[in-house]
Coordinates of C-alpha atoms in Angstrom, one line a residue:
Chain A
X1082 CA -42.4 61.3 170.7
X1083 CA -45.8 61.6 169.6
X1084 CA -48.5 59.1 170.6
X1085 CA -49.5 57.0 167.3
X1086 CA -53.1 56.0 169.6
X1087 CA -52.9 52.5 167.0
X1088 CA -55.0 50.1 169.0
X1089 CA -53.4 47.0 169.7
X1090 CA -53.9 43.2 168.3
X1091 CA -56.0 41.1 171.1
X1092 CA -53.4 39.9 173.8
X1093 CA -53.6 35.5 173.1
X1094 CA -53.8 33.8 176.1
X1095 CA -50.0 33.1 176.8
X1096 CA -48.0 35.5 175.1
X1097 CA -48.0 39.4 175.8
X1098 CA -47.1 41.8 173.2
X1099 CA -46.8 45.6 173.2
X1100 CA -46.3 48.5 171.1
X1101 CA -43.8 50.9 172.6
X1102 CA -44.8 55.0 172.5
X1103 CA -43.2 55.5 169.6
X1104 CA -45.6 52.7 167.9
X1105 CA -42.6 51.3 166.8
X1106 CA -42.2 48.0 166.0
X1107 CA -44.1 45.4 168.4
X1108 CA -42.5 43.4 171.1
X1109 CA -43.1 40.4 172.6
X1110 CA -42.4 39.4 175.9
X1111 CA -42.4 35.5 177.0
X1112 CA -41.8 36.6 180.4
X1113 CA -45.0 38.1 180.8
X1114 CA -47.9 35.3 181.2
X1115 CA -51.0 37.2 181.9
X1116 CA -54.4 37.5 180.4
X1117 CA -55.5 41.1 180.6
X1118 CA -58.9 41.6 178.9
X1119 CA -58.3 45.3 179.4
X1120 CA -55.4 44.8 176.7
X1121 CA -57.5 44.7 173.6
X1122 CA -59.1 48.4 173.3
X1123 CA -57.6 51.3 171.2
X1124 CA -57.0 53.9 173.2
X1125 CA -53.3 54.0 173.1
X1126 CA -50.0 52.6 173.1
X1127 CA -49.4 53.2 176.7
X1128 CA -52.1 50.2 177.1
X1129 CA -49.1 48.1 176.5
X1130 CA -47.3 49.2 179.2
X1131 CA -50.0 49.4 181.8
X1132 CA -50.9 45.5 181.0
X1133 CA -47.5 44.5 181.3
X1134 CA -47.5 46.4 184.5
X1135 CA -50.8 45.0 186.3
X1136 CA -49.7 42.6 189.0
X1137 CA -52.0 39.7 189.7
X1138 CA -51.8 40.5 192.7
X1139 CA -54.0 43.1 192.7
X1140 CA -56.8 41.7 191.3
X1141 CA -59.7 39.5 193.7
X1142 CA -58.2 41.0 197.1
X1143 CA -61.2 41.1 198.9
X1144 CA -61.6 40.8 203.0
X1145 CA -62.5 37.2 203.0
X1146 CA -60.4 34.7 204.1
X1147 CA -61.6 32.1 201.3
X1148 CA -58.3 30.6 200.7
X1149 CA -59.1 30.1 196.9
X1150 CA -56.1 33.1 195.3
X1151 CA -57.2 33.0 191.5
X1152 CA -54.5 32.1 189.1
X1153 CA -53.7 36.0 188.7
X1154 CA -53.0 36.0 192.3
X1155 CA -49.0 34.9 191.6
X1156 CA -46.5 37.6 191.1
X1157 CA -45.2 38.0 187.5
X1158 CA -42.2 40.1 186.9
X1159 CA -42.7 43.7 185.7
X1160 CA -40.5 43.8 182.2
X1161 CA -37.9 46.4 182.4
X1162 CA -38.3 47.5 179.0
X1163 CA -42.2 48.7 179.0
X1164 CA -41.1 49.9 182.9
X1165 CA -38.3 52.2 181.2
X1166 CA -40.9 53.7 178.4
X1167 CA -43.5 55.0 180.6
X1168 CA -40.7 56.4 183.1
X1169 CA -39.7 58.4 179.9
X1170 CA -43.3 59.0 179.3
X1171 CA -43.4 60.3 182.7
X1172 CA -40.4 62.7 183.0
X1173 CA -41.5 63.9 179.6
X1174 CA -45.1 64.6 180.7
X1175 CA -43.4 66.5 183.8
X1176 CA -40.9 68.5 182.1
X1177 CA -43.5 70.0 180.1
X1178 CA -45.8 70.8 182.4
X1179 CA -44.6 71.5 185.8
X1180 CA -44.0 75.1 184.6
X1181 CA -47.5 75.8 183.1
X1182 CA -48.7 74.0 186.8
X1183 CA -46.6 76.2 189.0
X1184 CA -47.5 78.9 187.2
X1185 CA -51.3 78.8 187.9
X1186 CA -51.2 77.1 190.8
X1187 CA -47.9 77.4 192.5
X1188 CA -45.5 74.9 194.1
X1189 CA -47.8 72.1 195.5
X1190 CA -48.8 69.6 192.8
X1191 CA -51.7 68.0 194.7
X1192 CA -54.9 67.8 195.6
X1193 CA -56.1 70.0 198.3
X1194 CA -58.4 69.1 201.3
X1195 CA -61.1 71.2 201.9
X1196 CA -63.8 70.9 204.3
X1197 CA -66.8 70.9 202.4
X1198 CA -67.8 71.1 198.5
X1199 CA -68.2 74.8 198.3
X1200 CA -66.6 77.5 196.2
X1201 CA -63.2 78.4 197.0
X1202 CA -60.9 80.5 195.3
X1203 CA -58.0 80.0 193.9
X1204 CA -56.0 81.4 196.8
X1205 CA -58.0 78.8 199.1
X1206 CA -56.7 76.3 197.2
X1207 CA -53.4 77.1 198.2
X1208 CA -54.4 76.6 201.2
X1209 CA -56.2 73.6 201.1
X1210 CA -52.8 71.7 199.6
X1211 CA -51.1 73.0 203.0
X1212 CA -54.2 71.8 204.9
X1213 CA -53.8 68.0 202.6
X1214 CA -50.2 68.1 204.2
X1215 CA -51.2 69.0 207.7
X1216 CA -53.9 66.3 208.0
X1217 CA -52.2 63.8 206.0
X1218 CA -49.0 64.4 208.8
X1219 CA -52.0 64.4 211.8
X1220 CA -53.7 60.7 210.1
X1221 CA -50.1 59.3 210.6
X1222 CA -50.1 60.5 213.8
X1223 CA -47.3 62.8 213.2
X1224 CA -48.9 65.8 214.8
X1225 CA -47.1 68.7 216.3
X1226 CA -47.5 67.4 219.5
X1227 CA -45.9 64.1 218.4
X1228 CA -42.5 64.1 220.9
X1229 CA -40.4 62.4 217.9
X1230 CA -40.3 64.6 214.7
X1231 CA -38.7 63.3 211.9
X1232 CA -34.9 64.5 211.5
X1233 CA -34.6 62.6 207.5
X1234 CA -37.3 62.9 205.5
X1235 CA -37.8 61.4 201.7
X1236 CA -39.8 62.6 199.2
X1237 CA -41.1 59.6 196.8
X1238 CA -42.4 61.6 193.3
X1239 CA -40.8 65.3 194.8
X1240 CA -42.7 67.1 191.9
X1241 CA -41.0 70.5 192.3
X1242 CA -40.3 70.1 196.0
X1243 CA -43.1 71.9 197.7
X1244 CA -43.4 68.6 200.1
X1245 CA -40.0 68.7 200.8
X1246 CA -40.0 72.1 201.8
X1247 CA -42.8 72.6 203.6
X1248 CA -41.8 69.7 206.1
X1249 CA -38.2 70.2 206.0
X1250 CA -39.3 73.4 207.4
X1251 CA -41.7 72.3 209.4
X1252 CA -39.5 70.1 211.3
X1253 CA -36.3 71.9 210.8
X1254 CA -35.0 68.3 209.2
X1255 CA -33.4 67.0 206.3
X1256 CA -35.5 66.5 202.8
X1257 CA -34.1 64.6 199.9
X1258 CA -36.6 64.2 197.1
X1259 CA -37.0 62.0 194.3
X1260 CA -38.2 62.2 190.8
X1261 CA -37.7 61.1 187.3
X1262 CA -38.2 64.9 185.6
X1263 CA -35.3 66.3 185.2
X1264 CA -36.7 69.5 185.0
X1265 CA -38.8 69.0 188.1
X1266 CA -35.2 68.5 190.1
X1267 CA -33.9 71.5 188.5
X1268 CA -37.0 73.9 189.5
X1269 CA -36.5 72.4 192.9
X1270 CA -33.3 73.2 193.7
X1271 CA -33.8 76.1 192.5
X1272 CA -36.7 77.1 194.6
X1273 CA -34.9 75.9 197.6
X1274 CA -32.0 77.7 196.8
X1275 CA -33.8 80.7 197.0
X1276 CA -35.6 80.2 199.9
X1277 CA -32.9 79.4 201.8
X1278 CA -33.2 76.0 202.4
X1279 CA -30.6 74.5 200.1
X1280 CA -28.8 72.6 203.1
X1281 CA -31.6 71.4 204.1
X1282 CA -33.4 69.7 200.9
X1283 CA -32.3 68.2 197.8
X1284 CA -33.0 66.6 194.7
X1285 CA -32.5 63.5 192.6
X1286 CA -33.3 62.0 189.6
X1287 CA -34.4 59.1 190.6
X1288 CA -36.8 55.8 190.7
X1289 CA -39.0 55.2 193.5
X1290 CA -38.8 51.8 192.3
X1291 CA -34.9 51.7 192.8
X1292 CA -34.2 54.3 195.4
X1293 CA -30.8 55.2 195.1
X1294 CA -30.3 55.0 199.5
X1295 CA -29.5 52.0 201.8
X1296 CA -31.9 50.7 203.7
X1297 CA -33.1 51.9 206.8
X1298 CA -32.2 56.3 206.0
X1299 CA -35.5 58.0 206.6
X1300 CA -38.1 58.3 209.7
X1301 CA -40.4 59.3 207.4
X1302 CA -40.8 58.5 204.0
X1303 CA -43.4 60.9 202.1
X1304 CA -45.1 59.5 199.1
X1305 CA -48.0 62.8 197.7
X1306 CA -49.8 61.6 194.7
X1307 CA -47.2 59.8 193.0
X1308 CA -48.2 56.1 194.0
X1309 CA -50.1 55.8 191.2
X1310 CA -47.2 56.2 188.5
X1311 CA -45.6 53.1 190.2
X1312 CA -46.2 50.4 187.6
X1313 CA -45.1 48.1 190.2
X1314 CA -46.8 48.4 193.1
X1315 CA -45.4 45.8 195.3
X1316 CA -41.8 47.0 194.8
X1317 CA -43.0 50.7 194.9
X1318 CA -44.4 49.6 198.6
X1319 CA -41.1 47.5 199.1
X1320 CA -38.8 50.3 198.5
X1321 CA -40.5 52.6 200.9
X1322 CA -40.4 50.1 203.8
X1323 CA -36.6 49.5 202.9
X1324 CA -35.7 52.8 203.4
X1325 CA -37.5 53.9 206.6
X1326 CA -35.4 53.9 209.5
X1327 CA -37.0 51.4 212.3
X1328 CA -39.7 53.5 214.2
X1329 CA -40.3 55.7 211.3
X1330 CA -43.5 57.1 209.2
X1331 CA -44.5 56.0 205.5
X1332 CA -47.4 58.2 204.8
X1333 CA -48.8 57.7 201.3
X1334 CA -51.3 59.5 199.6
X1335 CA -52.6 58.2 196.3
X1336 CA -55.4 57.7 193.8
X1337 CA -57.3 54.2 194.3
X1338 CA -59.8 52.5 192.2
X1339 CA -63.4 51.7 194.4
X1340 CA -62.2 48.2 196.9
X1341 CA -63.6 45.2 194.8
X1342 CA -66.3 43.3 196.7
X1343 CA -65.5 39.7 197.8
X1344 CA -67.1 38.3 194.6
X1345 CA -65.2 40.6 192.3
X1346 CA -62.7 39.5 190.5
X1347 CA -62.1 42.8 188.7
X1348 CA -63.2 46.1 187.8
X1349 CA -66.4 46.1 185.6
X1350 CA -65.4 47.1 182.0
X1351 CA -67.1 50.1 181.6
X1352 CA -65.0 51.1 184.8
X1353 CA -61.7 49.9 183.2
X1354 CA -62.9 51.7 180.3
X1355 CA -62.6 55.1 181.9
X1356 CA -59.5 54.4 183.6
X1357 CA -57.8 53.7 180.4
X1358 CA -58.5 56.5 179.3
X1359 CA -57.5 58.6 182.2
X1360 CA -54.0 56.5 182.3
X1361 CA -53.2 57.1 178.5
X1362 CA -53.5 61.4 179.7
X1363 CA -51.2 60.9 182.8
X1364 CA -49.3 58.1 182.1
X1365 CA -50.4 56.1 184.7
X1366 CA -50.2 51.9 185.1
X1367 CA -52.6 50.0 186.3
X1368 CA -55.0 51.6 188.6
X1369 CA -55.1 49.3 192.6
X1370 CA -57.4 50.1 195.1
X1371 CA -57.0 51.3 199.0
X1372 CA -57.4 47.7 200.1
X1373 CA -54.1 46.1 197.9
X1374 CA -52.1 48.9 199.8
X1375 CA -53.1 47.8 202.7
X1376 CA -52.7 43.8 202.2
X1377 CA -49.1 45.1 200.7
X1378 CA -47.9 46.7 203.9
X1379 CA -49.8 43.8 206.2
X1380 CA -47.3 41.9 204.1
X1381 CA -44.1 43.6 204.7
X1382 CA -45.1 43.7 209.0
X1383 CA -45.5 46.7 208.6
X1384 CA -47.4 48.5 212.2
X1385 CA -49.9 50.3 213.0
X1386 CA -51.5 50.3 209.1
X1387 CA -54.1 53.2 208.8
X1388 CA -56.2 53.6 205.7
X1389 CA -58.9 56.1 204.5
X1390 CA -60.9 57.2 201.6
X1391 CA -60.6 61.2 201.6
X1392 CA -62.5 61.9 198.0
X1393 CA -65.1 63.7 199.9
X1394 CA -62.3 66.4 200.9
X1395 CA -60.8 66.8 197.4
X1396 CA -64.5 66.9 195.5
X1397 CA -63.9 70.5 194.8
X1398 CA -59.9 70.6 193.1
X1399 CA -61.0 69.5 189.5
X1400 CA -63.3 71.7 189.0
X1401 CA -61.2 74.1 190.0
X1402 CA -58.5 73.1 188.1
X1403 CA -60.8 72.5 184.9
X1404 CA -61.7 76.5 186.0
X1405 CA -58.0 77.6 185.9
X1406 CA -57.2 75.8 182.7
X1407 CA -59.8 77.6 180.8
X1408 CA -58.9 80.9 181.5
X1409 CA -57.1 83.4 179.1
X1410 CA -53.8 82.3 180.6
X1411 CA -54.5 78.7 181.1
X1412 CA -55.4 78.3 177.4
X1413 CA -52.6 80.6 176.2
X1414 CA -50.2 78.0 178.6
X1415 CA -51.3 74.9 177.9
X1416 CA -51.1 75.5 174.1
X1417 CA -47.3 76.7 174.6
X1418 CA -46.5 73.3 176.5
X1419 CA -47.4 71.3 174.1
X1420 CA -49.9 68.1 173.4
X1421 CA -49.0 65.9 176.5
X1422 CA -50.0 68.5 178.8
X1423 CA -53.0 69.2 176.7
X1424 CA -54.3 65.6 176.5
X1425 CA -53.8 65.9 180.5
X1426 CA -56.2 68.8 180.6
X1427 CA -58.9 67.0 178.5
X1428 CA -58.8 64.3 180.7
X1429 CA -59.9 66.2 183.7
X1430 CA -63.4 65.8 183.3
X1431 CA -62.8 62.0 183.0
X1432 CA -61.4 62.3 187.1
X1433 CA -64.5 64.3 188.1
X1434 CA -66.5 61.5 186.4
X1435 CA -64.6 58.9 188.0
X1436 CA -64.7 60.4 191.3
X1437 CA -68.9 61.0 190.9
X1438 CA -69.0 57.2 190.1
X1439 CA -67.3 56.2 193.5
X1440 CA -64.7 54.2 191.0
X1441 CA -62.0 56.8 191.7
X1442 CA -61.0 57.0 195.3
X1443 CA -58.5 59.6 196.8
X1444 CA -56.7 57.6 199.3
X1445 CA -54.7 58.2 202.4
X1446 CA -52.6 55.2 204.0
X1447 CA -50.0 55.3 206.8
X1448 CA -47.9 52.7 208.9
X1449 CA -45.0 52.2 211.2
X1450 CA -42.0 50.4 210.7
X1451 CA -41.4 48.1 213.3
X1452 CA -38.3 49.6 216.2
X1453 CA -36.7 46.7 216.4
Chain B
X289 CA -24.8 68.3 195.1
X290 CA -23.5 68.9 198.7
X291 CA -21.5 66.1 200.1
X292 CA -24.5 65.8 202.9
X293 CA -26.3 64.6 200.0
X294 CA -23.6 61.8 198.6
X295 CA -23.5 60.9 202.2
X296 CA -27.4 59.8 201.9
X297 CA -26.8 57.9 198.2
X298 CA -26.0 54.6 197.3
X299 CA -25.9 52.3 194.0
X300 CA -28.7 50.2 194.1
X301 CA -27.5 48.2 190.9
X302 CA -29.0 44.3 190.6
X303 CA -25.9 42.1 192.3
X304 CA -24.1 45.0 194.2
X305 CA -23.6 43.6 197.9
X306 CA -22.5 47.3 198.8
X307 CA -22.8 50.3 196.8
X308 CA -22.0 52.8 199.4
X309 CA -19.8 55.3 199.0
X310 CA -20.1 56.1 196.0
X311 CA -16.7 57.6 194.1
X312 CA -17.4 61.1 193.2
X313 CA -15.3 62.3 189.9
X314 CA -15.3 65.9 189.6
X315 CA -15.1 67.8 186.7
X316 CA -16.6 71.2 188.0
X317 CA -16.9 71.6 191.5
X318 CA -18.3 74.7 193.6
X319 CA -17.7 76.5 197.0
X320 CA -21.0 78.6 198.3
X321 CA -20.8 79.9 202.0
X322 CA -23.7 78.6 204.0
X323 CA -24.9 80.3 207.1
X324 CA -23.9 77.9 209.7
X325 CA -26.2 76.0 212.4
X326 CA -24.6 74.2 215.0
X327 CA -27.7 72.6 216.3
X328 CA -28.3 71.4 212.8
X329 CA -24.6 69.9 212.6
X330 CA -25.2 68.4 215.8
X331 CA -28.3 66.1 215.1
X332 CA -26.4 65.5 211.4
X333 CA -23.2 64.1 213.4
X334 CA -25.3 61.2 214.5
X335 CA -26.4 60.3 211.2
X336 CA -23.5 61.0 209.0
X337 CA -21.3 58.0 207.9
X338 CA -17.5 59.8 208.3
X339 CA -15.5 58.3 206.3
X340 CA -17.5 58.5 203.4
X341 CA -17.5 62.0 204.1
X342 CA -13.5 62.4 204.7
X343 CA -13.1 60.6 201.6
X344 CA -15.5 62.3 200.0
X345 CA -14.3 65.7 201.0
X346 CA -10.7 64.9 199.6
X347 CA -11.9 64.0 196.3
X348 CA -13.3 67.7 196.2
X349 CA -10.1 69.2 197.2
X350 CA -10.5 69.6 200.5
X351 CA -8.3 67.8 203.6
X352 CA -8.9 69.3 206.6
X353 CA -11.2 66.5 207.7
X354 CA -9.8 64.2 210.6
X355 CA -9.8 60.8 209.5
X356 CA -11.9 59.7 212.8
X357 CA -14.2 61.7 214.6
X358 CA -16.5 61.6 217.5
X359 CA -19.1 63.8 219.2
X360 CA -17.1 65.2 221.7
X361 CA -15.0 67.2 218.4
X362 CA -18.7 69.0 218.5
X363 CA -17.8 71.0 221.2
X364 CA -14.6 72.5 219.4
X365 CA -15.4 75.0 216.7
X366 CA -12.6 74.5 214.5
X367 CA -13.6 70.9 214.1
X368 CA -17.8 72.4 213.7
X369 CA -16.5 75.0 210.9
X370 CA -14.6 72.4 209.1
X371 CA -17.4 69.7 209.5
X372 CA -19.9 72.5 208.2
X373 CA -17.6 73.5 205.1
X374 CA -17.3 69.9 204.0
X375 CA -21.1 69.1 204.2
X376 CA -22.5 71.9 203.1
X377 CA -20.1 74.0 201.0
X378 CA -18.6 72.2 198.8
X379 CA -20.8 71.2 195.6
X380 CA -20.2 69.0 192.8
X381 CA -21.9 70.5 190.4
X382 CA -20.3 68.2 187.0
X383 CA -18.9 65.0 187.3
X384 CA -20.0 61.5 188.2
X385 CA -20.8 59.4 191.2
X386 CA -19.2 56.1 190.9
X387 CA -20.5 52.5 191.7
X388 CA -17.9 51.2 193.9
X389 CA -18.6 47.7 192.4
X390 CA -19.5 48.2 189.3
X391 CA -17.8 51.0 188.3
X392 CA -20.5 52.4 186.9
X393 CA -20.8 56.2 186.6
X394 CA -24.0 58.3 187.7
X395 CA -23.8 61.6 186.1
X396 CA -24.2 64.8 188.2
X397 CA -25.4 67.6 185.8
X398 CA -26.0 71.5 187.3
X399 CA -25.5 69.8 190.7
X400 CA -28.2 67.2 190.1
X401 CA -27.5 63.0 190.2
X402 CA -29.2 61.4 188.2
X403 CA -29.7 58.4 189.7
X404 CA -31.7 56.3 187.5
X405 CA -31.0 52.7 186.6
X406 CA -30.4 51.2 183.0
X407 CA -32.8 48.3 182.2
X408 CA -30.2 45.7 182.3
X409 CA -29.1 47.0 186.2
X410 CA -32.3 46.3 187.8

């Protein structure tokens, strides 16, 4: 489906209306009462969806214990229609580009974690995503010297499975990953197969949103980069705390907008502005920041919460990327994948601006499941 | 799809009370010989549900299962081998898994579920 980009009519105060991807006809929703002012801007039909997504809940979080919740701080129900449109957005994005990805850049579909802006090759940055899985394992205080390794692990947002084998390998345990791409599961199962770890890992199409396991499976539950394509965050966080086993790890790494300061209410819209934009590319809802993860997870009782801002240890993967994309083979792939992957590469630069600007944050968070 | 794997899955459809096991329905199913690990059988034993597994094995075509079992069959490796075939070599790879509730049918295409929910099931 191609994106029409129509802009959309100014949201009114108590009704909600959207324009699916197709920029078919319009929809309304009553079940939707929200004000968004990000609504009314033109770049995009996905804008429908990511209002419709934004919990109040995320807005005004703040460290203070004022008392006074604004009226966006009640839940509102995330409409399943807009919720199934940008899944399909999102297993369509995937399908066409994991190939041109792994084929530049291998099986890891995430940022690396380097020591210090300098410049690395494109074989470091291999090594830099192991490195982002090593310290992201160490923050959670799942070190190698850790006396209970994880026997089940879950992979929210699998990509093509480099995660889930890595750490079934690691930890010589059991990996199921998730994703919505069809393709993606494929290539997985594919790569595990040939590395020998097809009894060890596999895949699903699946919604991290609805995890398809009882409760309780998984000592640790592995969420890389794909927290931000949850357009709910509150059952994205619910899910992964359902399915932990008692005494296990939920370890997520994600991309955060900046904390809001006690007197914010929002974003400035300048700074929406450029998220927009960078949500229409990789069909992403809603942006949260570090600190609604971590009120999320206080919520649930969740243990031992740890949270960090790590953007100073991924400064130099855009660039790099931005570097691989525009050489002979990255422009002869990208225009054989097709426009969705395309508008994903312009919108690099727009990450590397958000990042300079301290709006985009790369975010590590971990915590415990109680034992008992 | 290794029956490890259906051991792991569940319907998660709005108003099931319990959608574990899921039904399998085979319509193309596949043997592939996996280099056996007994400590790996071992730590799975724990976690495995069995009769989800028996029932699930029979489904495939396959009986040898006991209907109970216990960790002390471990030790025996008839009961190992057998334990191994069923949850490791034997893969559905066409067919459905199906809600036990609802009746509703995830399809399993080149050995993958696809597990996602309509809009009215969630």
């Amino acid at each position: 489906m191609e994106m029409t980009g129509s802009g959309l009519p100014p949201c009114s105060r108590w009704e909600y209306r959207t324009r699916p991807l197709c920029g078919g006809a319009l929809l309304s929703s009553a079940s939707t009462r929200f004000t968004p002012p990000s609504i009314a801007s033109k770049s995009g039909a996905l804008i429908g969806c990511r209002g419709r997504f934004s919990s109040p809940v995320f807005t005004s979080i703040g460290t203070s214990g004022s008392g006074s919740r604004c009226r966006r701080g009640r839940r509102m129900s995330i409409n399943a229609a807009a919720t199934g449109t940008l899944q399909k957005g999102i297993a369509e994005f995937y399908d066409n580009s994991s190939g041109i990805w792994e084929d530049i850049w291998g099986d890891h579909m995430h940022h690396g974690f380097y020591e210090q802006e300098s410049d690395v090759s494109l074989s470091d940055h291999r090594t830099a995503q192991i490195r982002m899985i090593e310290e992201s394992l160490r923050f959670a205080s799942l070190s190698d010297y850790s006396l209970k390794k994880p026997r089940s692990i879950v992979d929210v947002g699998c990509g093509i499975g480099g995660s889930s084998r890595y750490l079934a390998r690691k930890y010589g345990a059991k990996c199921q990953g998730i994703t919505l791409s069809p393709v993606q599961a494929r290539r997985a199962r594919e790569l595990a197969t040939a590395q020998g770890l097809a009894d060890k890992v596999s895949f699903q199409v699946a919604d991290a949103l609805n995890q398809p396991f009882p409760d309780g499976q998984f000592d640790l539950v592995w969420s890389m980069e794909s927290g931000e394509h949850m357009p709910d965050k509150t059952k994205f966080v619910n899910e992964l705390a359902r399915v932990a086993a008692p005494g296990g790890t939920i370890i997520i790494v994600t991309w955060c907008h900046r904390d809001l300061s006690p007197s914010e209410e929002s974003l400035r819209p300048e700074e929406k502005a450029l998220l927009n934009k960078i949500c229409d590319a990789y069909y992403l809802p809603e942006w949260c920041s570090t600190a609604d993860y971590v009120k999320l997870l206080q919520s649930l009782s969740l243990e031992d919460i740890k949270a960090a801002d790590w953007s100073q240890y991924v400064a130099p993967f855009w660039p790099a990327v931005i570097k691989s994309a525009l050489t002979w083979k990255g422009i002869t792939s990208l225009l054989r994948s097709g426009w969705k992957t395309i508008r994903g590469a312009f919108a690099m630069p727009l990450m590397i601006e958000g990042y300079k600007k301290g709006l985009i944050k790369f975010a590590i968070i971990t915590c415990r499941k109680p034992a008992s | 799809m290794r029956l490890l794997t259906h051991n792991m899955l569940s319907s998660n459809i709005k108003g099931v009370t319990n959608g574990f096991p899921l039904r399998i329905e085979v319509e193309k199913m596949v043997e592939k010989e996996v280099e056996l690990n007994m400590d790996f059988l071992k730590n799975m034993f724990a976690k495995v549900e069995w009769r989800a597994l028996v029932e699930a094995s029979r489904s495939m075509g396959y009986s040898e299962l006991p209907d109970e079992a216990d960790s002390s069959m471990l030790d025996s490796d008839e009961f190992l081998r057998k334990f191994h075939h069923a949850l490791l070599e034997l893969h559905l790879e066409e067919g459905a898994l199906v809600c036990p509730e609802t009746g509703r049918k995830f399809p399993v295409n080149k050995g993958i579920p696809n597990m996602l929910l309509h809009e009215d099931e969630v």
